[in-house]
Coordinates of N, CA and C in Angstrom, one line a residue:
X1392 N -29.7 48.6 -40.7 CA -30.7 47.6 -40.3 C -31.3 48.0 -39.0
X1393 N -32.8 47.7 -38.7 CA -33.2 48.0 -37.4 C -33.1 47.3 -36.8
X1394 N -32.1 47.2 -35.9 CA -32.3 46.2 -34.8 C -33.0 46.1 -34.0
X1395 N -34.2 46.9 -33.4 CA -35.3 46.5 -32.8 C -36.5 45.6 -33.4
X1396 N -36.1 45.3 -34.8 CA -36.8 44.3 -35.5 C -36.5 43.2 -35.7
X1397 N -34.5 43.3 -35.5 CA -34.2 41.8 -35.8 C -33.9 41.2 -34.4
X1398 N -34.1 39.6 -33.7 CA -33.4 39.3 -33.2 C -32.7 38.1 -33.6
X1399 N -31.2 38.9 -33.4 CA -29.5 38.4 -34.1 C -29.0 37.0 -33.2
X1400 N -28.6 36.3 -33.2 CA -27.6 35.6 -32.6 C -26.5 35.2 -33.5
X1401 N -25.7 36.2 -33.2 CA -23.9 36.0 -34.2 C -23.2 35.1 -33.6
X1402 N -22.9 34.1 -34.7 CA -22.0 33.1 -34.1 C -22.3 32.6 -32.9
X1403 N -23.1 31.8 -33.5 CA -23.7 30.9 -32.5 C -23.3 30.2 -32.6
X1404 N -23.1 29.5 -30.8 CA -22.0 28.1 -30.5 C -22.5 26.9 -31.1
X1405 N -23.8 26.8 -31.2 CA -24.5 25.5 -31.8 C -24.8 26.4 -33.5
X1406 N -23.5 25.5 -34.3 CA -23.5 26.2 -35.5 C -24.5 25.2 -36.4
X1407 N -25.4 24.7 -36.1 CA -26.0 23.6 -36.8 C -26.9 24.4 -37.2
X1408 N -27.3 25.6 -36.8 CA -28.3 26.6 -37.5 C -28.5 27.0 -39.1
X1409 N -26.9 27.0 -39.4 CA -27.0 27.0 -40.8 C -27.4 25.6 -41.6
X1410 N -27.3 24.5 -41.0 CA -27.6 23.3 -41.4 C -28.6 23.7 -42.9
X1411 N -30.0 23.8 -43.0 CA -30.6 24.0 -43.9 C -30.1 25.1 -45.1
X1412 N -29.0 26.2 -44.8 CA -28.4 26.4 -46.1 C -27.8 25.7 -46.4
X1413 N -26.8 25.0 -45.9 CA -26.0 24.3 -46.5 C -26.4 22.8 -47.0
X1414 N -27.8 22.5 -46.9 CA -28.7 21.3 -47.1 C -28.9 22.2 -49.1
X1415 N -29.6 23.0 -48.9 CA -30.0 23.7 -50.0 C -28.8 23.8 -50.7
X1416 N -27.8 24.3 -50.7 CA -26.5 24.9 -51.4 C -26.1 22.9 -52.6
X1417 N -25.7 21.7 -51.0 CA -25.8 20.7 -51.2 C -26.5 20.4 -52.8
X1418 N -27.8 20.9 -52.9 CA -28.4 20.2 -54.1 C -27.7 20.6 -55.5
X1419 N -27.0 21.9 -55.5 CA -26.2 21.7 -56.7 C -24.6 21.5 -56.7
X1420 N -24.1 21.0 -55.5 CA -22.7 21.1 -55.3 C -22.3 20.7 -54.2
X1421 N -21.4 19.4 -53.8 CA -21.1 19.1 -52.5 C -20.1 20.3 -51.7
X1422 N -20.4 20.2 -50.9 CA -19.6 21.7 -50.2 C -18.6 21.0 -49.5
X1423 N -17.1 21.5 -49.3 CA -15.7 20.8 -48.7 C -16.4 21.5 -47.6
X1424 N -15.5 20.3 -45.9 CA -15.7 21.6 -44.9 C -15.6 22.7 -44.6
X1425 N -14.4 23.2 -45.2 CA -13.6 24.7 -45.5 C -14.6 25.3 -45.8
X1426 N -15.3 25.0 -46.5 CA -16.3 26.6 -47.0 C -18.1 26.2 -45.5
X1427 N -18.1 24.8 -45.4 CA -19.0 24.9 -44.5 C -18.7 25.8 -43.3
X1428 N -17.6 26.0 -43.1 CA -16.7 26.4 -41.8 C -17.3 27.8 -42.0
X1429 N -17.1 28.6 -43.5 CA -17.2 29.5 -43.5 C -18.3 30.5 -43.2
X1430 N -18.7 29.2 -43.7 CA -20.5 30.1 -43.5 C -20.9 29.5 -41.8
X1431 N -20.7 29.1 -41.0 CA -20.5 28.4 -39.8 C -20.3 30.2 -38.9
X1432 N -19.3 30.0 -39.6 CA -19.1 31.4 -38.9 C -19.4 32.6 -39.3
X1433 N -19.5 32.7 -40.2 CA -19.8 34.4 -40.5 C -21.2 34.5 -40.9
X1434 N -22.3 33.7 -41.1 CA -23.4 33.3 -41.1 C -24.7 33.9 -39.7
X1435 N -25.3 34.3 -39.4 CA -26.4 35.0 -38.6 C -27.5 34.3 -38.8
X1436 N -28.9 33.7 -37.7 CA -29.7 34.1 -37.8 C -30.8 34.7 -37.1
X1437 N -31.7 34.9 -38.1 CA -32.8 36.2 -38.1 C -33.8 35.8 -37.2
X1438 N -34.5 36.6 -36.4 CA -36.1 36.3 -37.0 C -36.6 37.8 -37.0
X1439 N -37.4 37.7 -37.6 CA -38.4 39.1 -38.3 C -39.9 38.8 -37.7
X1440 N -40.2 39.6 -37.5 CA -41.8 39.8 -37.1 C -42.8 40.0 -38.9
X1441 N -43.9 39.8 -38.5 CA -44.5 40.0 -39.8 C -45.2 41.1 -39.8
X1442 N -44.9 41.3 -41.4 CA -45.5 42.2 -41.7 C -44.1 43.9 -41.4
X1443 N -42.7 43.1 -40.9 CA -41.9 44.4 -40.6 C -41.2 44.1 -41.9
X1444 N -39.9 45.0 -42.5 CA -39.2 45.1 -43.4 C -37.8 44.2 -43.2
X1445 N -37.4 43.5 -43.8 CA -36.4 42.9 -43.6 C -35.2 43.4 -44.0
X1446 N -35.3 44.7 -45.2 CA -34.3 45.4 -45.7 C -35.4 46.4 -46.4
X1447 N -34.9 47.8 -46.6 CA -35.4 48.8 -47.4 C -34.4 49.6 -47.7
X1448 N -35.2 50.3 -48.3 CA -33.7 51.6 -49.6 C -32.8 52.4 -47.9
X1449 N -33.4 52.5 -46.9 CA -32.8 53.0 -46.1 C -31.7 52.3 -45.0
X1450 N -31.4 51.1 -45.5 CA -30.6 50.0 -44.8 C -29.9 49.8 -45.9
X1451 N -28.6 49.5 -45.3 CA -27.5 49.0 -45.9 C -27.6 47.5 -46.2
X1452 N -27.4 47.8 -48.0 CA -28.4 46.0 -48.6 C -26.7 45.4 -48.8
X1453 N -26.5 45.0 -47.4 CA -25.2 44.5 -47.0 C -25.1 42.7 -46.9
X1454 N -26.0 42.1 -47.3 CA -26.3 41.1 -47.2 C -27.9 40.2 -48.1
X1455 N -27.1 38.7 -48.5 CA -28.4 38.2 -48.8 C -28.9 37.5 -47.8
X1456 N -30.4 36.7 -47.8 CA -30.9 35.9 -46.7 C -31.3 34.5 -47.4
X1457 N -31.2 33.3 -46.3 CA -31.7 32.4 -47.1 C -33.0 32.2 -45.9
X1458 N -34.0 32.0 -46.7 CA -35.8 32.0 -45.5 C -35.7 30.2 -45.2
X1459 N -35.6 30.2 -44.2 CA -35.9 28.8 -43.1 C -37.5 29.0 -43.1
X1460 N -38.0 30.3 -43.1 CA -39.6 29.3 -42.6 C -40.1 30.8 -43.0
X1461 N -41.7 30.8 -43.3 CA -42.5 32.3 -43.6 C -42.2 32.8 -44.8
X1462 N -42.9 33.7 -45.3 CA -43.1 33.9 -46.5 C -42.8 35.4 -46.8
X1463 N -41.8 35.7 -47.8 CA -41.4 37.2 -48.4 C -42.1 37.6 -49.2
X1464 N -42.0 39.0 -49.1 CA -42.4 39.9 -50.6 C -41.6 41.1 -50.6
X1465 N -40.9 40.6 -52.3 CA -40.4 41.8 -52.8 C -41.3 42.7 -53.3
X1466 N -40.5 44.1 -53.1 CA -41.6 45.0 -53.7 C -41.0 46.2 -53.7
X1467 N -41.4 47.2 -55.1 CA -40.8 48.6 -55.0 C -41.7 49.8 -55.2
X1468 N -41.8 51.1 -55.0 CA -42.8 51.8 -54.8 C -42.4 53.1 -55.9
X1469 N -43.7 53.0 -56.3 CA -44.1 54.3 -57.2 C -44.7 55.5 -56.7
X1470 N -44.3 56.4 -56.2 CA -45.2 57.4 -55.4 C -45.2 56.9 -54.3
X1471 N -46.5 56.8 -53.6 CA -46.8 56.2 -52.8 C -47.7 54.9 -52.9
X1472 N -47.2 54.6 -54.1 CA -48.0 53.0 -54.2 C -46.6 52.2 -54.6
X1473 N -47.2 50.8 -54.1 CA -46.3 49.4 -53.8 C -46.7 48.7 -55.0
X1474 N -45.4 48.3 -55.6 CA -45.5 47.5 -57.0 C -44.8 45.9 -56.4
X1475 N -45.6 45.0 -56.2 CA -45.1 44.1 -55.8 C -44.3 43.3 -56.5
X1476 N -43.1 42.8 -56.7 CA -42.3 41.7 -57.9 C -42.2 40.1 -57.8
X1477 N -42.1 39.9 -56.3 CA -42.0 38.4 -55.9 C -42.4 38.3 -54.7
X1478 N -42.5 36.8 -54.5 CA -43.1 36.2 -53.4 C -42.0 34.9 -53.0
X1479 N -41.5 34.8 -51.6 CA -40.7 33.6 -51.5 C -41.4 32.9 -50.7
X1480 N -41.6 31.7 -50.5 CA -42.6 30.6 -49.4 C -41.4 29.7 -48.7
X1481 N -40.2 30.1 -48.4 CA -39.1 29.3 -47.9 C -37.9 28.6 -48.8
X1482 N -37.5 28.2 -47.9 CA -36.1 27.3 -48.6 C -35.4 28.1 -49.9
X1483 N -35.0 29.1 -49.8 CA -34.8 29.9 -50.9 C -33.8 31.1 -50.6
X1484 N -33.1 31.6 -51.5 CA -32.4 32.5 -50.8 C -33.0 33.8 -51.5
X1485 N -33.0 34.7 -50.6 CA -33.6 36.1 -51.6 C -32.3 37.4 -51.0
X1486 N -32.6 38.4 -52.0 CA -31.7 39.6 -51.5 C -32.7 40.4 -52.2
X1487 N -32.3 41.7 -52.3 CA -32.9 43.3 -53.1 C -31.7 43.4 -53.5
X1488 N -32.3 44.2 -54.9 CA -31.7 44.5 -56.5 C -30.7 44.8 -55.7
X1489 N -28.9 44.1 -56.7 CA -27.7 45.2 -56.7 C -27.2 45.0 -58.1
X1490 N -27.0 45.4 -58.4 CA -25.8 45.8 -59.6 C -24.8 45.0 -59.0
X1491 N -24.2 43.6 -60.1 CA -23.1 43.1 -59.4 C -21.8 44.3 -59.9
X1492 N -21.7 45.3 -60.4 CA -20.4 46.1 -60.6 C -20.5 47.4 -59.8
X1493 N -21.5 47.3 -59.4 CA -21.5 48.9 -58.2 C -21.8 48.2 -56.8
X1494 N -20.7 49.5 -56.0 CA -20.8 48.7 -54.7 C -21.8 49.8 -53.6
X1495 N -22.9 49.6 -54.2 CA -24.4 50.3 -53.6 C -24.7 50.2 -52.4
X1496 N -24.8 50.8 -51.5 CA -25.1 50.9 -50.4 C -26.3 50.5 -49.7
X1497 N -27.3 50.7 -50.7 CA -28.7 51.0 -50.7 C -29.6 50.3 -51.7
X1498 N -30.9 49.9 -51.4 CA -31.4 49.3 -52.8 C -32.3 49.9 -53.2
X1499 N -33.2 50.1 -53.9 CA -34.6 50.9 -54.2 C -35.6 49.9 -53.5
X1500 N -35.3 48.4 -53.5 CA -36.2 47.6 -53.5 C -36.4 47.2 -51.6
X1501 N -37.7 46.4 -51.3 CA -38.0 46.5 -50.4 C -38.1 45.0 -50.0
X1502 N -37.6 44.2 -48.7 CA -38.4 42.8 -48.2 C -39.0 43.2 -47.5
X1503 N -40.1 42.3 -47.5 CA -41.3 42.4 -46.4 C -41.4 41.3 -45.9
X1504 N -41.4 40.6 -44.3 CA -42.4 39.6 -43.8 C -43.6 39.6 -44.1
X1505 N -44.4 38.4 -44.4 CA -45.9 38.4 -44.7 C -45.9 37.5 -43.9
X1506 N -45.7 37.4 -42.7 CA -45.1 36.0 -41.9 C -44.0 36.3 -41.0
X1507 N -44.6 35.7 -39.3 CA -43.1 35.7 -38.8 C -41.9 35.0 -39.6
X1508 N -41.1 35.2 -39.3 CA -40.1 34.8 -40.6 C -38.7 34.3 -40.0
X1509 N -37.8 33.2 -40.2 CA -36.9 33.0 -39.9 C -35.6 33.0 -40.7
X1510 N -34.5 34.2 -40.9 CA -34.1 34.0 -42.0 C -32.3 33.5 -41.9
X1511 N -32.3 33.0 -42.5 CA -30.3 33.0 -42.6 C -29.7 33.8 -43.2
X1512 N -28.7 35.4 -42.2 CA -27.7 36.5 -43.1 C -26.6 35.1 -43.4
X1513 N -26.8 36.3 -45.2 CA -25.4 35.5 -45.4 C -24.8 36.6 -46.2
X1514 N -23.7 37.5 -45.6 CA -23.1 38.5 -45.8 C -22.4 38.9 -46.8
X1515 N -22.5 39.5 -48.0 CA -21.8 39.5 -49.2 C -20.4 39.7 -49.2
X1516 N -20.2 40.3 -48.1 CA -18.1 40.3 -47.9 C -18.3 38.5 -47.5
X1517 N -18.7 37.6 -47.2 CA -18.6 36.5 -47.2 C -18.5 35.7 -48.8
X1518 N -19.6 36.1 -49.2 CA -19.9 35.5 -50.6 C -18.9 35.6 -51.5
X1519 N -18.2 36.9 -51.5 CA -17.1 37.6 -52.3 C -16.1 36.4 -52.0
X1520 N -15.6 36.5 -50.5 CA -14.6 35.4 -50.1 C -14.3 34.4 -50.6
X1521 N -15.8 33.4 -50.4 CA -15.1 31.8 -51.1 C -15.5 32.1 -52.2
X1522 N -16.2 32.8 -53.1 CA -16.1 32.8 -54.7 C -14.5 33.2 -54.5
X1523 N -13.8 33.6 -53.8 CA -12.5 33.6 -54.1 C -11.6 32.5 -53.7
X1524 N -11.8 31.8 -53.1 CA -11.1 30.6 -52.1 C -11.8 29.4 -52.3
X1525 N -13.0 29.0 -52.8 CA -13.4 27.7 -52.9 C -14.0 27.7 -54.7
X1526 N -13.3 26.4 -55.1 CA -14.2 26.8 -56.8 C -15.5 25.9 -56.3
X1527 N -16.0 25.1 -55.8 CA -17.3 25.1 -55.9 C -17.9 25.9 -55.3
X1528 N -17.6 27.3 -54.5 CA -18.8 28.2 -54.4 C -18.8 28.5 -55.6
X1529 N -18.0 29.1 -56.4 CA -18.5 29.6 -57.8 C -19.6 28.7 -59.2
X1530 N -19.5 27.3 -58.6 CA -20.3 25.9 -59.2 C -21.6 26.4 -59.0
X1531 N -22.0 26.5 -57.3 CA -23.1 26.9 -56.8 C -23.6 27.9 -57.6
X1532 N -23.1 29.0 -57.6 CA -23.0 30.5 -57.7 C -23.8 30.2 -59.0
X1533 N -23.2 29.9 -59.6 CA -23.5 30.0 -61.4 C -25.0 29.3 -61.7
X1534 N -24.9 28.1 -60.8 CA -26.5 27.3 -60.7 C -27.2 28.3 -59.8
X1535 N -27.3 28.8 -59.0 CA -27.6 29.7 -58.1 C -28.5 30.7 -59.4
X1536 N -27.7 31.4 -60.0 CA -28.3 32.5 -61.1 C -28.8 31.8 -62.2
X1537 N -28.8 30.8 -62.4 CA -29.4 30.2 -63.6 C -30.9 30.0 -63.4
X1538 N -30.9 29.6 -61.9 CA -32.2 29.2 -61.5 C -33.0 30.3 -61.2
X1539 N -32.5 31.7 -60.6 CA -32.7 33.1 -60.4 C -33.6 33.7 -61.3
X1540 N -32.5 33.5 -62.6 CA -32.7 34.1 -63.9 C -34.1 33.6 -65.0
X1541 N -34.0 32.4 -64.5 CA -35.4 31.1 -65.1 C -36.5 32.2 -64.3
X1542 N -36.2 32.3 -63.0 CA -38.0 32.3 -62.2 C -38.0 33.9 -62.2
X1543 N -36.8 34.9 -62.6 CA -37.0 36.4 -62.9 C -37.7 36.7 -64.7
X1544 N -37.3 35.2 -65.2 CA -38.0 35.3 -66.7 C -39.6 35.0 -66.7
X1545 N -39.9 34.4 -65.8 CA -41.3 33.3 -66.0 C -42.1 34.8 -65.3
X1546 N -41.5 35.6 -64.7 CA -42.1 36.7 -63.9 C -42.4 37.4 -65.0
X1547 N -41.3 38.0 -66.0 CA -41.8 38.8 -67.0 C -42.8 38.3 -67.9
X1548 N -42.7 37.2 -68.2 CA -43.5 36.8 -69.3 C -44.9 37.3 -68.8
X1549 N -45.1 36.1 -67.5 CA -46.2 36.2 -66.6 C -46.9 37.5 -66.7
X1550 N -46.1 38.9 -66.4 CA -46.7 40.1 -66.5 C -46.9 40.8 -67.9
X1551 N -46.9 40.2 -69.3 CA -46.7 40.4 -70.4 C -48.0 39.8 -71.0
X1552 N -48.4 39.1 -70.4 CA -49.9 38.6 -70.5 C -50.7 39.7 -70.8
X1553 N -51.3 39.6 -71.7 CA -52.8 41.2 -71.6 C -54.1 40.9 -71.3
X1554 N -54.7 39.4 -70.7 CA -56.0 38.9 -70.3 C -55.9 39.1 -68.8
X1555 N -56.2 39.5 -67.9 CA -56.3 39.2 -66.5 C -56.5 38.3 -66.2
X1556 N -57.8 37.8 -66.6 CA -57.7 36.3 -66.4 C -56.9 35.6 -66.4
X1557 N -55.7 35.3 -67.7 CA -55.2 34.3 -68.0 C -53.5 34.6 -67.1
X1558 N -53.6 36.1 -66.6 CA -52.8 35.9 -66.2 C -52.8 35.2 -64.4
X1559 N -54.1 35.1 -63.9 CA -54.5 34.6 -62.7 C -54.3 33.2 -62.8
X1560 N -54.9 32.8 -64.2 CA -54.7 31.3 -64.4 C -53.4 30.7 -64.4
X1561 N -52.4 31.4 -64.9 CA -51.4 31.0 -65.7 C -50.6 30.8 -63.8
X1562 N -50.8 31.7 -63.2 CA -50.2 31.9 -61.6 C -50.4 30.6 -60.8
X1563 N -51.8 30.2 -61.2 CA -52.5 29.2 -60.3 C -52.0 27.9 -61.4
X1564 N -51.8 27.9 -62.2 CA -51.6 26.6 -62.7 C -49.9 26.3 -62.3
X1565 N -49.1 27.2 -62.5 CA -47.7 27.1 -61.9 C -47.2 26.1 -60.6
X1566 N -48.3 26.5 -59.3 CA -48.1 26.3 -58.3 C -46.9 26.9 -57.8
X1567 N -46.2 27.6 -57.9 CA -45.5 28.3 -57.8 C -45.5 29.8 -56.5
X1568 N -46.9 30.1 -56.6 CA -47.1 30.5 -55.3 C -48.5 30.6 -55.0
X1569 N -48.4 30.1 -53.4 CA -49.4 29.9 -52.4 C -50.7 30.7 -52.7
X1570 N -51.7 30.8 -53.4 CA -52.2 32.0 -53.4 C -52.9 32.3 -51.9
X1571 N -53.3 31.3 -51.5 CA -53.9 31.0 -50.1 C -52.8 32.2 -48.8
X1572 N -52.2 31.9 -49.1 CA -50.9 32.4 -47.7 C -50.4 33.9 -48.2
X1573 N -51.0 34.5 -49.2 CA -51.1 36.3 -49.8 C -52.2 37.2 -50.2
X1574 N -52.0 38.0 -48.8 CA -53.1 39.3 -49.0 C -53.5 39.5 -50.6
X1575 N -54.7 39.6 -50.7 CA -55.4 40.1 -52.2 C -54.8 41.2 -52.6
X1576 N -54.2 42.4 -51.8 CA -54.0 43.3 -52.0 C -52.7 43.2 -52.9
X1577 N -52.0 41.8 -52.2 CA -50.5 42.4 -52.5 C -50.3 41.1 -53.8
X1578 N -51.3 40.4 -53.4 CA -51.8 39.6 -55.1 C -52.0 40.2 -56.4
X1579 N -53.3 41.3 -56.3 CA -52.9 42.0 -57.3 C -52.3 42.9 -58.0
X1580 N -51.5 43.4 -56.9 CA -50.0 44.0 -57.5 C -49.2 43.8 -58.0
X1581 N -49.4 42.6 -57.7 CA -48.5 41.2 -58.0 C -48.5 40.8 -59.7
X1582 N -50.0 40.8 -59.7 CA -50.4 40.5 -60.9 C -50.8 41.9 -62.0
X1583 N -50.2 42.6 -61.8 CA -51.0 43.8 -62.6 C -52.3 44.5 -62.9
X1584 N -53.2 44.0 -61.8 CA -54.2 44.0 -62.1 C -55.2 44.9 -60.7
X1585 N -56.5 45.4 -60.7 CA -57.0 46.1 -59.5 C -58.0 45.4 -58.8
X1586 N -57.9 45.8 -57.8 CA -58.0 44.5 -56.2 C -59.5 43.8 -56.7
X1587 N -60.6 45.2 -57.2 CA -62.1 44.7 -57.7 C -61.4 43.6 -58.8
X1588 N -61.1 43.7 -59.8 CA -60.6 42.5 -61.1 C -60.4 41.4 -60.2
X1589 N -59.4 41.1 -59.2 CA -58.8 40.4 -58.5 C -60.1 39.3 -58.0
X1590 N -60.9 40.0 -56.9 CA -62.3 39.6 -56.6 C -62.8 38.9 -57.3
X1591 N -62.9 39.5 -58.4 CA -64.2 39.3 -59.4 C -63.6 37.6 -60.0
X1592 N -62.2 37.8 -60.4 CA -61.7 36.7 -61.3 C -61.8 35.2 -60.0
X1593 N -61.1 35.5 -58.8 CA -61.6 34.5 -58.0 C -62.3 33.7 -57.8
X1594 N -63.6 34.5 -58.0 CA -65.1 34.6 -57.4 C -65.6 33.6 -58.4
X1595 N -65.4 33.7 -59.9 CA -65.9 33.6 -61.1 C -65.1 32.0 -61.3
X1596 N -63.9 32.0 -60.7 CA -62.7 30.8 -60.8 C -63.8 29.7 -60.0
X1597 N -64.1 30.1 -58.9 CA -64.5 29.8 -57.7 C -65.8 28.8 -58.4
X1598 N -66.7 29.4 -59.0 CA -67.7 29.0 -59.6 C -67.9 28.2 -60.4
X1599 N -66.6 28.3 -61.6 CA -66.5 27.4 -62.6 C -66.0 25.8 -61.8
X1600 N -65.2 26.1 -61.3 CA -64.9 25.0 -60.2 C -66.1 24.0 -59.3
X1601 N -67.1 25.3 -59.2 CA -68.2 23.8 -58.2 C -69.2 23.7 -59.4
X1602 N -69.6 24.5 -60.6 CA -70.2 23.6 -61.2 C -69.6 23.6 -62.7
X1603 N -68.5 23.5 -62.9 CA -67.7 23.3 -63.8 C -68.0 23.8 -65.3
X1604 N -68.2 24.9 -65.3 CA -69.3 25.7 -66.5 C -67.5 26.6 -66.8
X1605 N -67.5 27.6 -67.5 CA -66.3 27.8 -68.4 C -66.6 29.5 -68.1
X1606 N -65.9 30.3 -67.2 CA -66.1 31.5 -67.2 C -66.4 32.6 -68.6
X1607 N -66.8 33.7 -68.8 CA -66.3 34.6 -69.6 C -64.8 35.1 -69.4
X1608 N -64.6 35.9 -70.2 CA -63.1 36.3 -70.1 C -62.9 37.7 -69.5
X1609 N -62.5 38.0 -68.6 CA -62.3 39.2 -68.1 C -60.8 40.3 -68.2
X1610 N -61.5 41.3 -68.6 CA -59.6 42.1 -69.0 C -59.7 43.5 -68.1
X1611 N -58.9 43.5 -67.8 CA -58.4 44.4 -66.5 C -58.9 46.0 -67.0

């Protein structure tokens, strides 16, 4: 990790900082103090500048984060071009791809600030722990992936679309992410589609909207 990007405070005396993970964790499972303790302590937080890397293939993907404030994007690169996969707008925990049976050092995948960013480390030799010592981390855990696994399926489908349009529509009708608060660039990476398409479908959205007329259909 670069530490000239992050600034850390470990174990901090005013442990109230984790407050909002453990607010979030809260909604699928009351937490004993024993495990609040845990994360109390072995728990970090971040802040990141925007637009720097929060983790890449050349950092040790030694930890997940949960975002207090600013907005992520996953992303992994082809050559020299960025395929973007997700976008986080807070309250949410994110990490880069691991194999839960390999113990990978490294990830292919990339976080980015798109936003100063404030994040909560929460260290996988932690996570390992009370999934060993507390059974409602493993309560969480299991709701934790269920809900993962829902919004990594709505992603596939989403990019399985073959209209461009419909898959801009289908994004914006979600509400699901800000489109307002993401570079076009990294929008239509996002969406499969090239930055001109991107324009054009806005532009055309944009129109139908003030005089409520019904676009043509546009395919990438």
């Amino acid at each position: 990790m670069n530490l000239k990007v992050y600034n850390i405070m470990l174990n901090s005396s005013n442990s109230s900082f984790v407050r909002p993970l453990i607010q979030y964790m809260e909604q699928y499972h009351e937490l004993s103090n024993g495990l609040i303790a845990q994360y109390e302590k072995h728990c970090s937080l971040v802040s990141i500048r925007k637009n720097k890397h929060i983790i890449s293939p050349v950092d040790s993907n030694a930890a997940l984060y949960f975002v207090n404030s600013g907005v992520v994007r996953g992303f992994v690169k082809d050559g020299t071009k960025d395929i973007t996969t997700w976008f986080c707008f807070g309250n949410n925990i994110v990490g880069a791809i691991r194999h839960p049976d390999l113990q990978a050092n490294h990830s292919i995948e990339y976080l980015q600030a798109l936003e100063d960013c404030e994040l909560i480390r929460i260290p996988y030799t932690l996570i390992d722990y009370v999934y060993s010592h507390f059974e409602e981390a493993n309560i969480i855990g299991r709701k934790l992936l269920a809900v993962h696994y829902y919004a990594a399926s709505e992603r596939a489908i989403l990019a399985r679309i073959p209209n461009a349009l419909r898959r801009y529509q289908k994004l914006a009708e979600s509400k699901k992410v800000d489109l307002n608060k993401i570079p076009l660039r990294y929008l239509a990476s996002y969406l499969g589609m090239r930055l001109e398409t991107l324009s054009r479908i806005r532009s055309k959205e944009l129109h139908k909207t003030k005089n409520r007329g019904v676009p043509a259909s546009i395919e990438d």
